[in-house]
XYZ file of C-alpha atoms in Angstrom:
509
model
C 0.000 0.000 0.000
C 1.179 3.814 -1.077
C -0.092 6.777 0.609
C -0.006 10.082 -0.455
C -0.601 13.617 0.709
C -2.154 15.887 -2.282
C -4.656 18.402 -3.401
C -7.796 16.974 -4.904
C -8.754 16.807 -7.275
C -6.358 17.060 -9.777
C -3.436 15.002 -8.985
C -5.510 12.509 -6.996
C -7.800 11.769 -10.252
C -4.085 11.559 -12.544
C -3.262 8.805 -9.785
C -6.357 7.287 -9.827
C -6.561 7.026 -13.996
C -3.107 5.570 -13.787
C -4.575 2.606 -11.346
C -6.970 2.015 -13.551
C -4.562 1.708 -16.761
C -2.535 -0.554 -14.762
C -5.081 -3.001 -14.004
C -6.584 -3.018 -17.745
C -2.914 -3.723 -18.520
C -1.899 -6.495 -16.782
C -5.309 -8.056 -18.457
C -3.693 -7.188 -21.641
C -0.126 -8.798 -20.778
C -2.246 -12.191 -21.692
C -2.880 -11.944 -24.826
C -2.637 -15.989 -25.829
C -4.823 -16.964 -24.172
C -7.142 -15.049 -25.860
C -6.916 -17.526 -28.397
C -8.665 -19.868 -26.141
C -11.878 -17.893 -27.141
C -12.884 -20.797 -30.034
C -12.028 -23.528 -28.004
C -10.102 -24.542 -24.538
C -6.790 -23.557 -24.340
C -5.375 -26.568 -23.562
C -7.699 -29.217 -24.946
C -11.939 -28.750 -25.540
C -12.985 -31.841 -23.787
C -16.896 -33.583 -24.870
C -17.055 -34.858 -28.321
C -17.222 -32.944 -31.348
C -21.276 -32.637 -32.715
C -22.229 -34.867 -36.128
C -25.765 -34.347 -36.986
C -27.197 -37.954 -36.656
C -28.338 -39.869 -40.136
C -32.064 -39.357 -40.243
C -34.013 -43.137 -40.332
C -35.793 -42.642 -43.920
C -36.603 -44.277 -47.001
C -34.807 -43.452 -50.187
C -37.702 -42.764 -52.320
C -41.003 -41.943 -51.321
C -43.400 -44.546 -51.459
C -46.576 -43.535 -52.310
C -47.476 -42.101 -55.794
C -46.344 -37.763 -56.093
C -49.188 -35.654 -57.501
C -49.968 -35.940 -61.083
C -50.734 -31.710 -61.088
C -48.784 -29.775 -62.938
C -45.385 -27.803 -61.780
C -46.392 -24.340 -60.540
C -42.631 -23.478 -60.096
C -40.403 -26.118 -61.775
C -39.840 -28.355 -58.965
C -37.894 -25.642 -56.616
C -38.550 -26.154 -53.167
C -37.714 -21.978 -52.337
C -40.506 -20.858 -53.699
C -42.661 -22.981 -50.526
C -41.430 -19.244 -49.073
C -44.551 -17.583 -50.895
C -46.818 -20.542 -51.706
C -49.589 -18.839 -49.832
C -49.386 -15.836 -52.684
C -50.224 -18.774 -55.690
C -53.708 -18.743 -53.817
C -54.483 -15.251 -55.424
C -56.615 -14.897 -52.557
C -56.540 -11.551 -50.667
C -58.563 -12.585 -47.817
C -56.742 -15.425 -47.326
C -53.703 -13.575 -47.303
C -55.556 -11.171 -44.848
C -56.586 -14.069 -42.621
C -53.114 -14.858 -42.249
C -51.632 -12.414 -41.786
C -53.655 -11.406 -38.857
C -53.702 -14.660 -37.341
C -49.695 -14.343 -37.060
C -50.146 -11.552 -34.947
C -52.321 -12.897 -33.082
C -51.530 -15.841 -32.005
C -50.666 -17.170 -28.775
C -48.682 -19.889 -29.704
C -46.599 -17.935 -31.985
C -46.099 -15.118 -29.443
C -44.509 -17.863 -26.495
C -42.441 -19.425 -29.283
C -40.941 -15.899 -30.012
C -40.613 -14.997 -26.407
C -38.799 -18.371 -25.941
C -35.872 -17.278 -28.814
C -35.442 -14.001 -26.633
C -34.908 -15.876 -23.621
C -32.398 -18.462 -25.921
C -31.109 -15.324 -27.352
C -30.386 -13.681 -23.356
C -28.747 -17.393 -22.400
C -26.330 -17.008 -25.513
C -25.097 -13.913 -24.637
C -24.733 -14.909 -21.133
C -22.930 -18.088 -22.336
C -20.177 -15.493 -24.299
C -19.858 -13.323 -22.027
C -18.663 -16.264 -19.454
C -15.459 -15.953 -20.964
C -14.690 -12.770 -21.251
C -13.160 -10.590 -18.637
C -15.523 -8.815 -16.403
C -15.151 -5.461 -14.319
C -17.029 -4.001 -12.291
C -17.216 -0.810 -10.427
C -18.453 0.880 -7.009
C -18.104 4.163 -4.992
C -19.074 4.940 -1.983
C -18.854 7.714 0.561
C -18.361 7.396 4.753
C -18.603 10.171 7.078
C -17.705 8.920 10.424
C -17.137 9.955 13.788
C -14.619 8.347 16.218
C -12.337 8.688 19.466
C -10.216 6.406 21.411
C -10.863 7.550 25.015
C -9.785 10.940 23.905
C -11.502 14.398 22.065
C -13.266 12.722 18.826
C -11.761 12.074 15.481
C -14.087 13.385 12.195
C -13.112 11.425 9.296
C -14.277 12.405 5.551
C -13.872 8.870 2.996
C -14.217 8.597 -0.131
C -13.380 5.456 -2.340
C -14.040 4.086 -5.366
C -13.074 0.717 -6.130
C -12.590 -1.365 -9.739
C -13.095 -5.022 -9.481
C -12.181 -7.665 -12.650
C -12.451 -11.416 -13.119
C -11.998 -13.637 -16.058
C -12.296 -17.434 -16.039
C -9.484 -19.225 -18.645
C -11.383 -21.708 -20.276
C -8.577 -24.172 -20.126
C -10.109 -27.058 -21.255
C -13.377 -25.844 -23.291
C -16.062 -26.118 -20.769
C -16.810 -22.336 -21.517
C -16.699 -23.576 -25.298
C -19.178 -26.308 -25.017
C -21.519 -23.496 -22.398
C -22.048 -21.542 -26.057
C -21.977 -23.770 -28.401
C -25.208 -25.760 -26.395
C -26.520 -21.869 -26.372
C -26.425 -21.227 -29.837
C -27.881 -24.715 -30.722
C -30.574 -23.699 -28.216
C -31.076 -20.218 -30.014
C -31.666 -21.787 -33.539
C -33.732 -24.947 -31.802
C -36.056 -22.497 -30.592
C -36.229 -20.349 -33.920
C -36.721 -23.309 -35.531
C -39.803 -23.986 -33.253
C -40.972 -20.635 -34.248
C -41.325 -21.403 -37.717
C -42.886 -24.176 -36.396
C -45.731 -22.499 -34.796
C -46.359 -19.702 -37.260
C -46.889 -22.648 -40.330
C -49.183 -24.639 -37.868
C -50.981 -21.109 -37.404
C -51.159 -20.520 -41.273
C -52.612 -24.396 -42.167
C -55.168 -24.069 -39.099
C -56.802 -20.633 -40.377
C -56.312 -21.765 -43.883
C -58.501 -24.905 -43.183
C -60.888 -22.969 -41.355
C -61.204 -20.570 -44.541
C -61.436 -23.791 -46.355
C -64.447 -24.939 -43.910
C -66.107 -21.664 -44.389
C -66.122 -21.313 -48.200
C -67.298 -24.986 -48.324
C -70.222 -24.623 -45.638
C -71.306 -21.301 -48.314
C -71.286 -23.678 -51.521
C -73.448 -26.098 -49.208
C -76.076 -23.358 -48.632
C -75.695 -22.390 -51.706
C -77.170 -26.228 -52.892
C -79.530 -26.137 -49.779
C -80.819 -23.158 -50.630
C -81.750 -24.744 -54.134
C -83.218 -27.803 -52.982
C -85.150 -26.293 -50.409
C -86.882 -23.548 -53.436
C -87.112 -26.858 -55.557
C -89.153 -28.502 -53.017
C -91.357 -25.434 -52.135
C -92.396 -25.550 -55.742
C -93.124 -29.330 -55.619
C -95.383 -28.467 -52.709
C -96.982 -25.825 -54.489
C -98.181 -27.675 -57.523
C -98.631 -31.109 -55.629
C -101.172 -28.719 -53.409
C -102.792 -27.209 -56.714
C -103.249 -30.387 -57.980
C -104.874 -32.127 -54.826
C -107.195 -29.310 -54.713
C -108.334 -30.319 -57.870
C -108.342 -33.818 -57.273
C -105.811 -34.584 -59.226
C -103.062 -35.804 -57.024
C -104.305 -38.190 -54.154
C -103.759 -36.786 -50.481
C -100.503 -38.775 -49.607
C -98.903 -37.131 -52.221
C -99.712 -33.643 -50.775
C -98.954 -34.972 -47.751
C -95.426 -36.422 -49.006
C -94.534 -32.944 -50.901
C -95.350 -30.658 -47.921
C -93.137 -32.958 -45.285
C -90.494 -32.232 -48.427
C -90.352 -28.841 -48.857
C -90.295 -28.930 -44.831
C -87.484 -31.321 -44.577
C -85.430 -29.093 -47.228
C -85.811 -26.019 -45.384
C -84.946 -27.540 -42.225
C -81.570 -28.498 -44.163
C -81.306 -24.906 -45.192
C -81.379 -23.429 -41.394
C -79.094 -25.967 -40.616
C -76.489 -25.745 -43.062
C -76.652 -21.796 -42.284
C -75.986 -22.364 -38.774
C -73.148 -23.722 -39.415
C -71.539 -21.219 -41.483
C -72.481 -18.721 -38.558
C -70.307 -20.887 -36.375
C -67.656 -21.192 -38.774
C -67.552 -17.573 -38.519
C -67.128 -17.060 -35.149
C -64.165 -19.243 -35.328
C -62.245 -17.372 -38.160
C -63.180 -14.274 -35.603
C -61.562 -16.515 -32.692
C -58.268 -17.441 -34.950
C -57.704 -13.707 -36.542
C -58.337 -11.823 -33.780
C -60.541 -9.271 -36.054
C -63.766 -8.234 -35.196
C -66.767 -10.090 -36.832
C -68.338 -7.425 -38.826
C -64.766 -7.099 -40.380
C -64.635 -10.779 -41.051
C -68.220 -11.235 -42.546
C -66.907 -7.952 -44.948
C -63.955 -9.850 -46.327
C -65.764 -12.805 -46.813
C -68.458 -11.010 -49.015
C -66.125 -8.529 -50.305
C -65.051 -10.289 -53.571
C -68.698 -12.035 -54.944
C -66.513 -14.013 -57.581
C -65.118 -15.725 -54.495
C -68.394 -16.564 -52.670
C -69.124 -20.359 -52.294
C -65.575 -20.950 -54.229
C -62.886 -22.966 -53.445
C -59.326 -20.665 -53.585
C -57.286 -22.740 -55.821
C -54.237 -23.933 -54.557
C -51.128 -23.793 -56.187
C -49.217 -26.879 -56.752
C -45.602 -28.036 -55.910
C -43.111 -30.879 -56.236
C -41.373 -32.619 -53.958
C -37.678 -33.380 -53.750
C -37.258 -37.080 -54.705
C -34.874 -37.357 -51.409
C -37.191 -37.994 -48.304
C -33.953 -36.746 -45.931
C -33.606 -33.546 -47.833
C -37.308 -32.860 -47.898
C -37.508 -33.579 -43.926
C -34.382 -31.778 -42.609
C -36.613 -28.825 -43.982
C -38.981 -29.085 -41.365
C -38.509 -27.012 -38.581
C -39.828 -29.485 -36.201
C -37.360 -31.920 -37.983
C -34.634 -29.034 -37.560
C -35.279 -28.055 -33.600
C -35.268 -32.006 -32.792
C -31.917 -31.781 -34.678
C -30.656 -28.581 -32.877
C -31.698 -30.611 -29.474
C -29.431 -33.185 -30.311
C -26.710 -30.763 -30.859
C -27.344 -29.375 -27.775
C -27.762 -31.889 -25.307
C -23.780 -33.505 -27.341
C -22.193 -29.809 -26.392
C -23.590 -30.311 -22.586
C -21.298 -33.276 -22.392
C -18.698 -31.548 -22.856
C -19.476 -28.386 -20.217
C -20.368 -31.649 -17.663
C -16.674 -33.486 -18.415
C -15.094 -29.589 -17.919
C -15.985 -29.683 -15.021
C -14.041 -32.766 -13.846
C -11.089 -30.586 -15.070
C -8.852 -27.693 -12.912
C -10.250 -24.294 -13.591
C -7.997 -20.997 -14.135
C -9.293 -17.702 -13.569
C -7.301 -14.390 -12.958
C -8.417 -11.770 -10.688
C -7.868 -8.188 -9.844
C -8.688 -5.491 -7.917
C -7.953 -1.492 -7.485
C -9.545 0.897 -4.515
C -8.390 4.032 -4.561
C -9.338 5.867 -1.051
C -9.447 9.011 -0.052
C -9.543 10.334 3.420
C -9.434 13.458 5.149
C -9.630 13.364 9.485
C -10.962 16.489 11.463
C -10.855 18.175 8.041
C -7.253 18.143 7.474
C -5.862 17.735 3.854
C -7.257 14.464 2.068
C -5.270 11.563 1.623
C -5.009 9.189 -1.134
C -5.094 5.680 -0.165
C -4.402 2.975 -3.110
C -4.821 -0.669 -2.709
C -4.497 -3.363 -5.531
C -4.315 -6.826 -6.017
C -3.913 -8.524 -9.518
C -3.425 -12.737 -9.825
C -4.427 -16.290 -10.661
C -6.373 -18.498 -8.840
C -6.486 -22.201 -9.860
C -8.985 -24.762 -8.071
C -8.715 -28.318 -8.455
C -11.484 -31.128 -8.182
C -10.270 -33.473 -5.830
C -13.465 -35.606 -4.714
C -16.658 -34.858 -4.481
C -18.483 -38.964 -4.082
C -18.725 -39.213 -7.592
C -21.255 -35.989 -8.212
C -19.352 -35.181 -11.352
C -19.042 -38.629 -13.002
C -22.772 -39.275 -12.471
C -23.673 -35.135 -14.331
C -21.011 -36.424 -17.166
C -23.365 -39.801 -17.465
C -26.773 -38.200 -17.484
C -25.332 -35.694 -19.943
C -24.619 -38.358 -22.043
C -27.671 -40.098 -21.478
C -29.766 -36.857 -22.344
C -28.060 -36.864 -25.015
C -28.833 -40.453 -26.303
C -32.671 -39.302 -25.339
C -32.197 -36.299 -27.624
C -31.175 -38.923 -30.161
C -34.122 -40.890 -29.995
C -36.730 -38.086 -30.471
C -34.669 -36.938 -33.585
C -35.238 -40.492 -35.277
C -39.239 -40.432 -33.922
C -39.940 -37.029 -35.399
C -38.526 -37.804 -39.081
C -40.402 -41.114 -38.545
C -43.547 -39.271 -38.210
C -42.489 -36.274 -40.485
C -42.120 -39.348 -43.149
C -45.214 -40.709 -42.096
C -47.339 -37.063 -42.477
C -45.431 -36.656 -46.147
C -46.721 -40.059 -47.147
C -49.955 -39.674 -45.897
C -50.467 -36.615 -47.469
C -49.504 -37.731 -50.383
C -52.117 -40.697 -50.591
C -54.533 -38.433 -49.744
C -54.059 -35.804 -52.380
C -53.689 -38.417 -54.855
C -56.976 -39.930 -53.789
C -58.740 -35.899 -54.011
C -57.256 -36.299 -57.577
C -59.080 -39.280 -58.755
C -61.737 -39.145 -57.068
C -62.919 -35.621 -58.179
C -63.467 -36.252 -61.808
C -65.769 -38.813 -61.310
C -67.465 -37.701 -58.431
C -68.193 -34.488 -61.311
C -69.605 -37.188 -63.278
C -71.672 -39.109 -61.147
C -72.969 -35.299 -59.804
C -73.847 -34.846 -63.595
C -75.658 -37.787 -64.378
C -77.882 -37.414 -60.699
C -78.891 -34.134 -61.623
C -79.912 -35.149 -65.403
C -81.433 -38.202 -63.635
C -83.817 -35.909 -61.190
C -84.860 -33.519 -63.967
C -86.428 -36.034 -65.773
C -87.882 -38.002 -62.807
C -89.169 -34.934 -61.614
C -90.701 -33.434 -64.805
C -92.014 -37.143 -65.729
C -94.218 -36.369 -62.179
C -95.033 -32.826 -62.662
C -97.037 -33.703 -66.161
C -98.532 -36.994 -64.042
C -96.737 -39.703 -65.729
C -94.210 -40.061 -62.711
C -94.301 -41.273 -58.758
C -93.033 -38.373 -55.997
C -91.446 -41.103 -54.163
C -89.229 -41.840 -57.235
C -88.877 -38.054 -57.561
C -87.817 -37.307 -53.995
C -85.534 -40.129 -53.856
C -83.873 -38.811 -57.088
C -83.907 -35.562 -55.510
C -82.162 -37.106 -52.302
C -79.714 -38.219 -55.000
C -78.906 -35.762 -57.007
C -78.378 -32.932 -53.962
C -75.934 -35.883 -52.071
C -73.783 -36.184 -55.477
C -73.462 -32.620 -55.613
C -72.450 -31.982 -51.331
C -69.795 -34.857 -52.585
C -68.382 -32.872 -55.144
C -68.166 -29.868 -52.976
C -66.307 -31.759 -50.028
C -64.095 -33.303 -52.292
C -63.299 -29.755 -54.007
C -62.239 -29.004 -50.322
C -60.885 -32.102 -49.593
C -58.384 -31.555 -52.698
C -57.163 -28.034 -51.123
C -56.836 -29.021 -47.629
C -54.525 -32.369 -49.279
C -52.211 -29.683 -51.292
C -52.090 -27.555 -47.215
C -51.459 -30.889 -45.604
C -48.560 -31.918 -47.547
C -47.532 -28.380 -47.314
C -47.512 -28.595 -43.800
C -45.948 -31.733 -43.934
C -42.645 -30.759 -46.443
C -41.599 -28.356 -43.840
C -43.682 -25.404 -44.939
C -42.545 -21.956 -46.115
C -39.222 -21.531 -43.945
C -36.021 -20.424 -43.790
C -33.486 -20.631 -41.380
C -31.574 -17.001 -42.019
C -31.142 -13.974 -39.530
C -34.053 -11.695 -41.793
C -36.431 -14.675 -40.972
C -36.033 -14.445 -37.301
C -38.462 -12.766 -35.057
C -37.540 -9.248 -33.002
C -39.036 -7.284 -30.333
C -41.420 -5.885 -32.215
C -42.063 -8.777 -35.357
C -44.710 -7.722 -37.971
C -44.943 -10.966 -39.392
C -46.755 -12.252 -42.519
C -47.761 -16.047 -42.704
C -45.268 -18.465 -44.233
C-alpha cells in the first residue's frame, strides 16, 4: 500500500486514472490466451457434434401428384406458396392470425430468452469489471476528544475465467444450438398457425357452396309443394302425395337453417383465430362475390425425390436436430468440469480520506493474480452429471429419429390423400352430372302426371348428395395440397431476416 498527501482533485484523479490503466494492462499482458476464445486452451474436452443420419426411405413410397409444376420443382418458392392462392382474404386471414396468435407469441418470447442465455454463455469468458463508490462520514475517538473522518473510495473489481479445457466452449456452443432450436420452433408455430386458419377458410367457403345447394333444394321442393297442393285441390293428385310434398319442402328447409348455422359458427371461429372483429370478417368474406361459395385454388408443388432432404426442412425436424446438438455440447461443459479451472483476478480501490478536516489523503490498494482450483473428490457428483449428460443426449437422439419417422409418415400420408382428391374428383363431377340429369327427368315425368313423388324425392335425395360430394371433395383436394404443405416443412427459412424481433410484424409463411 502507497499513501499520499495531495490536493484533490487534480493530482488525486491523474493517480487514480493511472490505477486504472494498470489493471486493464496487466489483463492485456495475456494476450494468448485469448486464443482460447474458439475452443479450450489446452484441450476442448466432450465430443465434437455430427448431426445424426435421419431413419428414412430413399424414395417416397406412395405415388407424387400428377398436377402440374407451378414453379419447376424448386422447393424456395414454398417461401410464398400462400401468394399462388391469389386470394386476398386469405392472405388477410393470415396475416392477422400471425399476430395474433398465442402460440406464436410464447415461441418468439422463448428465442429471446435463448437469445439472453447465448449472450450470457459469451460473455462467461470474457473478462468482467465491475465498479463501485461509496462515501463514509464517520465519527470516532479512542478515550480521547473525537476524530471526524471524511472517505471517499471508489473501487474497480475484474475477473476472467481461462477456459482451459473448453467447458466455456461447449456453455455456447449448447446456447447457440438452443437459439436456432427455438427459432426453428418458431417457424414451427407460425406454419401450424397458417394451415389451421387456412382450413378454417377452407371450412367456411365450403359450408357457403353447401347453402348455396340447400338453398336450391329447399326452393325446388317449395315448388313441388306448391303444384302437388294445386293439384290435390283439384283432385288430381291423391292426399298422400300432398302430404309427401309438404313434409319435403319442410325437410329441405330444415336443411337450409341448418347448413346456415353452421356457417355462422364457422364464422365465429375465423373471428376466434384472426383476432378481427366479426363485422370485419363477414366484410372480407363477401367482399369479392366471384369468391363466394368458391374454393381458392391452390397452387401446386413438387417434392424433392430425397425424403432426408425434404424432412431436414422441417422445422420441427430441424429443432429435434438442434436438441441433439445441444444436449452432445452439454457433455462436454459436464466433463469440464471434472477438469482444474484458471481464472485471474484483480482489484484497485483508490481511497481518499481526510480526518478532522485536514488535507485528504489518497489511499491505493491493488491486487492482480491467478487463482487455480482443483477437483479433488466430491463422491462421484461429477461422473454421475457427465453420465446423465450423455444419457440426455442419447434421449435427444431418440426423439430426432421419432420425429422424421412421423415427419415421413405425415409426407406419405399426405400424399395418398391428395392423390386420392385427384381421382376421385373427376368422377365424383360425373356421377354429380348424371344425378342431376337423372332428377330432372324423374321430376318433370311427375309434374305432367306420368311419374311417382317417391321416385322423384328419392332422385332428388340423389342428385343434392352427389353434388355436397363434389363440394367436399373440391375441399378435400385443397386441404390435401395444405397438408402436404404442412408436412414438407412449410414456407421456412433458417436465415437472420427470418427471425423474429421485439417488435415482429410478421406475414404467414
Amino acid at each position: 500500500m502507497t499513501s499520499l498527501t495531495t490536493s484533490f482533485p487534480n493530482a488525486a484523479r491523474s493517480r487514480l486514472v493511472w490505477a486504472a490503466w494498470r489493471l486493464s494492462a496487466g489483463l492485456a499482458l495475456l494476450p494468448p490466451l485469448w486464443s482460447g476464445c474458439g475452443g479450450g486452451l489446452i484441450a476442448t474436452v466432450g465430443p465434437d457434434y455430427q448431426a445424426p443420419a435421419p431413419p428414412t426411405a430413399p424414395r417416397w413410397q406412395a405415388e407424387p401428384p400428377a398436377a402440374p409444376l407451378a414453379h419447376g420443382g424448386d422447393p424456395a418458392a414454398l417461401e410464398r406458396w400462400w401468394e399462388g392462392f391469389q386470394d386476398p382474404t386469405l392472405d388477410r386471414f393470415l396475416a392477422a392470425a400471425q399476430r395474433e396468435s398465442a402460440d406464436v407469441a410464447e415461441a418468439r418470447a422463448r428465442i429471446e430468452e435463448a437469445r439472453a442465455g447465448l449472450a450470457g454463455a459469451e460473455s462467461t469468458g470474457l473478462p468482467r469489471l465491475d465498479g463501485s463508490a461509496d462515501i463514509t462520514h464517520s465519527n470516532f475517538s479512542f478515550g480521547g476528544p473525537p476524530f471526524m473522518r471524511d472517505q471517499y473510495q471508489i473501487g474497480l473489481q475484474s475477473n476472467w475465467e481461462i477456459d482451459l479445457f473448453g467447458g466455456i466452449a461447449r456453455q455456447r456452443e449448447a446456447a447457440d444450438s438452443q437459439v436456432q432450436a427455438r427459432a426453428a420452433s418458431w417457424h414451427a408455430a407460425r406454419v401450424a398457425v397458417a394451415v389451421e386458419v387456412a382450413n378454417a377458410y377452407l371450412e367456411y367457403r365450403l359450408c357457403e357452396a353447401l347453402v348455396g345447394l340447400a338453398d336450391a333444394d329447399a326452393a325446388s321442393r317449395r315448388e313441388t309443394a306448391r303444384l302437388t297442393d294445386i293439384a290435390g285441390s283439384a283432385g288430381l293428385r291423391a292426399p298422400a302425395d300432398v302430404a309427401l310434398a309438404r313434409a319435403s319442402a319442410a325437410d329441405g328447409q330444415d336443411g337450409l337453417l341448418r347448413q346456415q348455422g353452421q356457417c355462422e359458427r364457422a364464422i365465429k371461429g375465423l373471428v376466434a383465430l384472426t383476432g378481427l372483429s366479426e363485422p370485419e370478417v363477414r366484410h372480407r368474406l363477401t367482399a369479392a362475390p366471384e369468391r363466394v361459395a368458391r374454393m381458392p385454388n391452390p397452387p401446386p408443388f413438387r417434392l424433392d425425390g430425397l425424403p432426408a432432404r425434404v424432412l431436414l426442412q422441417r422445422p420441427d425436424v430441424a429443432a429435434a436436430e438442434r436438441a441433439v446438438a445441444e444436449a452432445s455440447a452439454q457433455i462436454g461443459v459436464e466433463q469440464a468440469k471434472r477438469f482444474p479451472k484458471l481464472s485471474l483476478s484483480g482489484n484497485i480501490t483508490p481511497s481518499l480520506q481526510s480526518i478532522n478536516g485536514a488535507a485528504l489523503v489518497l489511499a491505493q490498494t491493488w491486487s492482480f493474480g491467478p487463482t487455480l482450483s482443483l477437483p479433488l473428490f466430491d463422491w462421484g457428483k461429477r461422473a454421475a452429471d457427465v453420465a446423465a449428460a450423455n444419457a440426455r443426449y442419447q434421449a435427444a437422439v431418440s426423439r430426432f429419429k421419432s420425429t422424421v419417422r412421423t415427419a415421413a409418415q405425415e409426407v406419405e400420408e399426405a400424399l395418398v390423400r391428395l392423390r386420392a382428391a385427384e381421382q376421385r374428383l373427376p368422377e365424383a363431377r360425373a356421377a354429380a352430372e348424371g344425378y342431376r340429369a337423372n332428377f330432372r327427368a324423374t321430376e318433370q315425368l311427375y309434374r305432367v302426371g306420368f311419374g311417382s313423388l317417391i321416385d322423384a324425392e328419392a332422385s332428388r335425395r340423389q342428385a343434392l348428395a352427389s353434388e355436397r360430394a363434389v363440394a367436399e371433395l373440391e375441399q378435400e383436394y385443397a386441404a390435401a395440397w395444405i397438408a402436404l404443405y404442412r408436412a414438407a416443412g412449410g414456407s421456412w427459412e433458417d436465415r437472420p431476416s427470418a427471425l423474429p424481433t421485439a417488435s415482429p410484424g410478421n406475414h404467414a409463411s
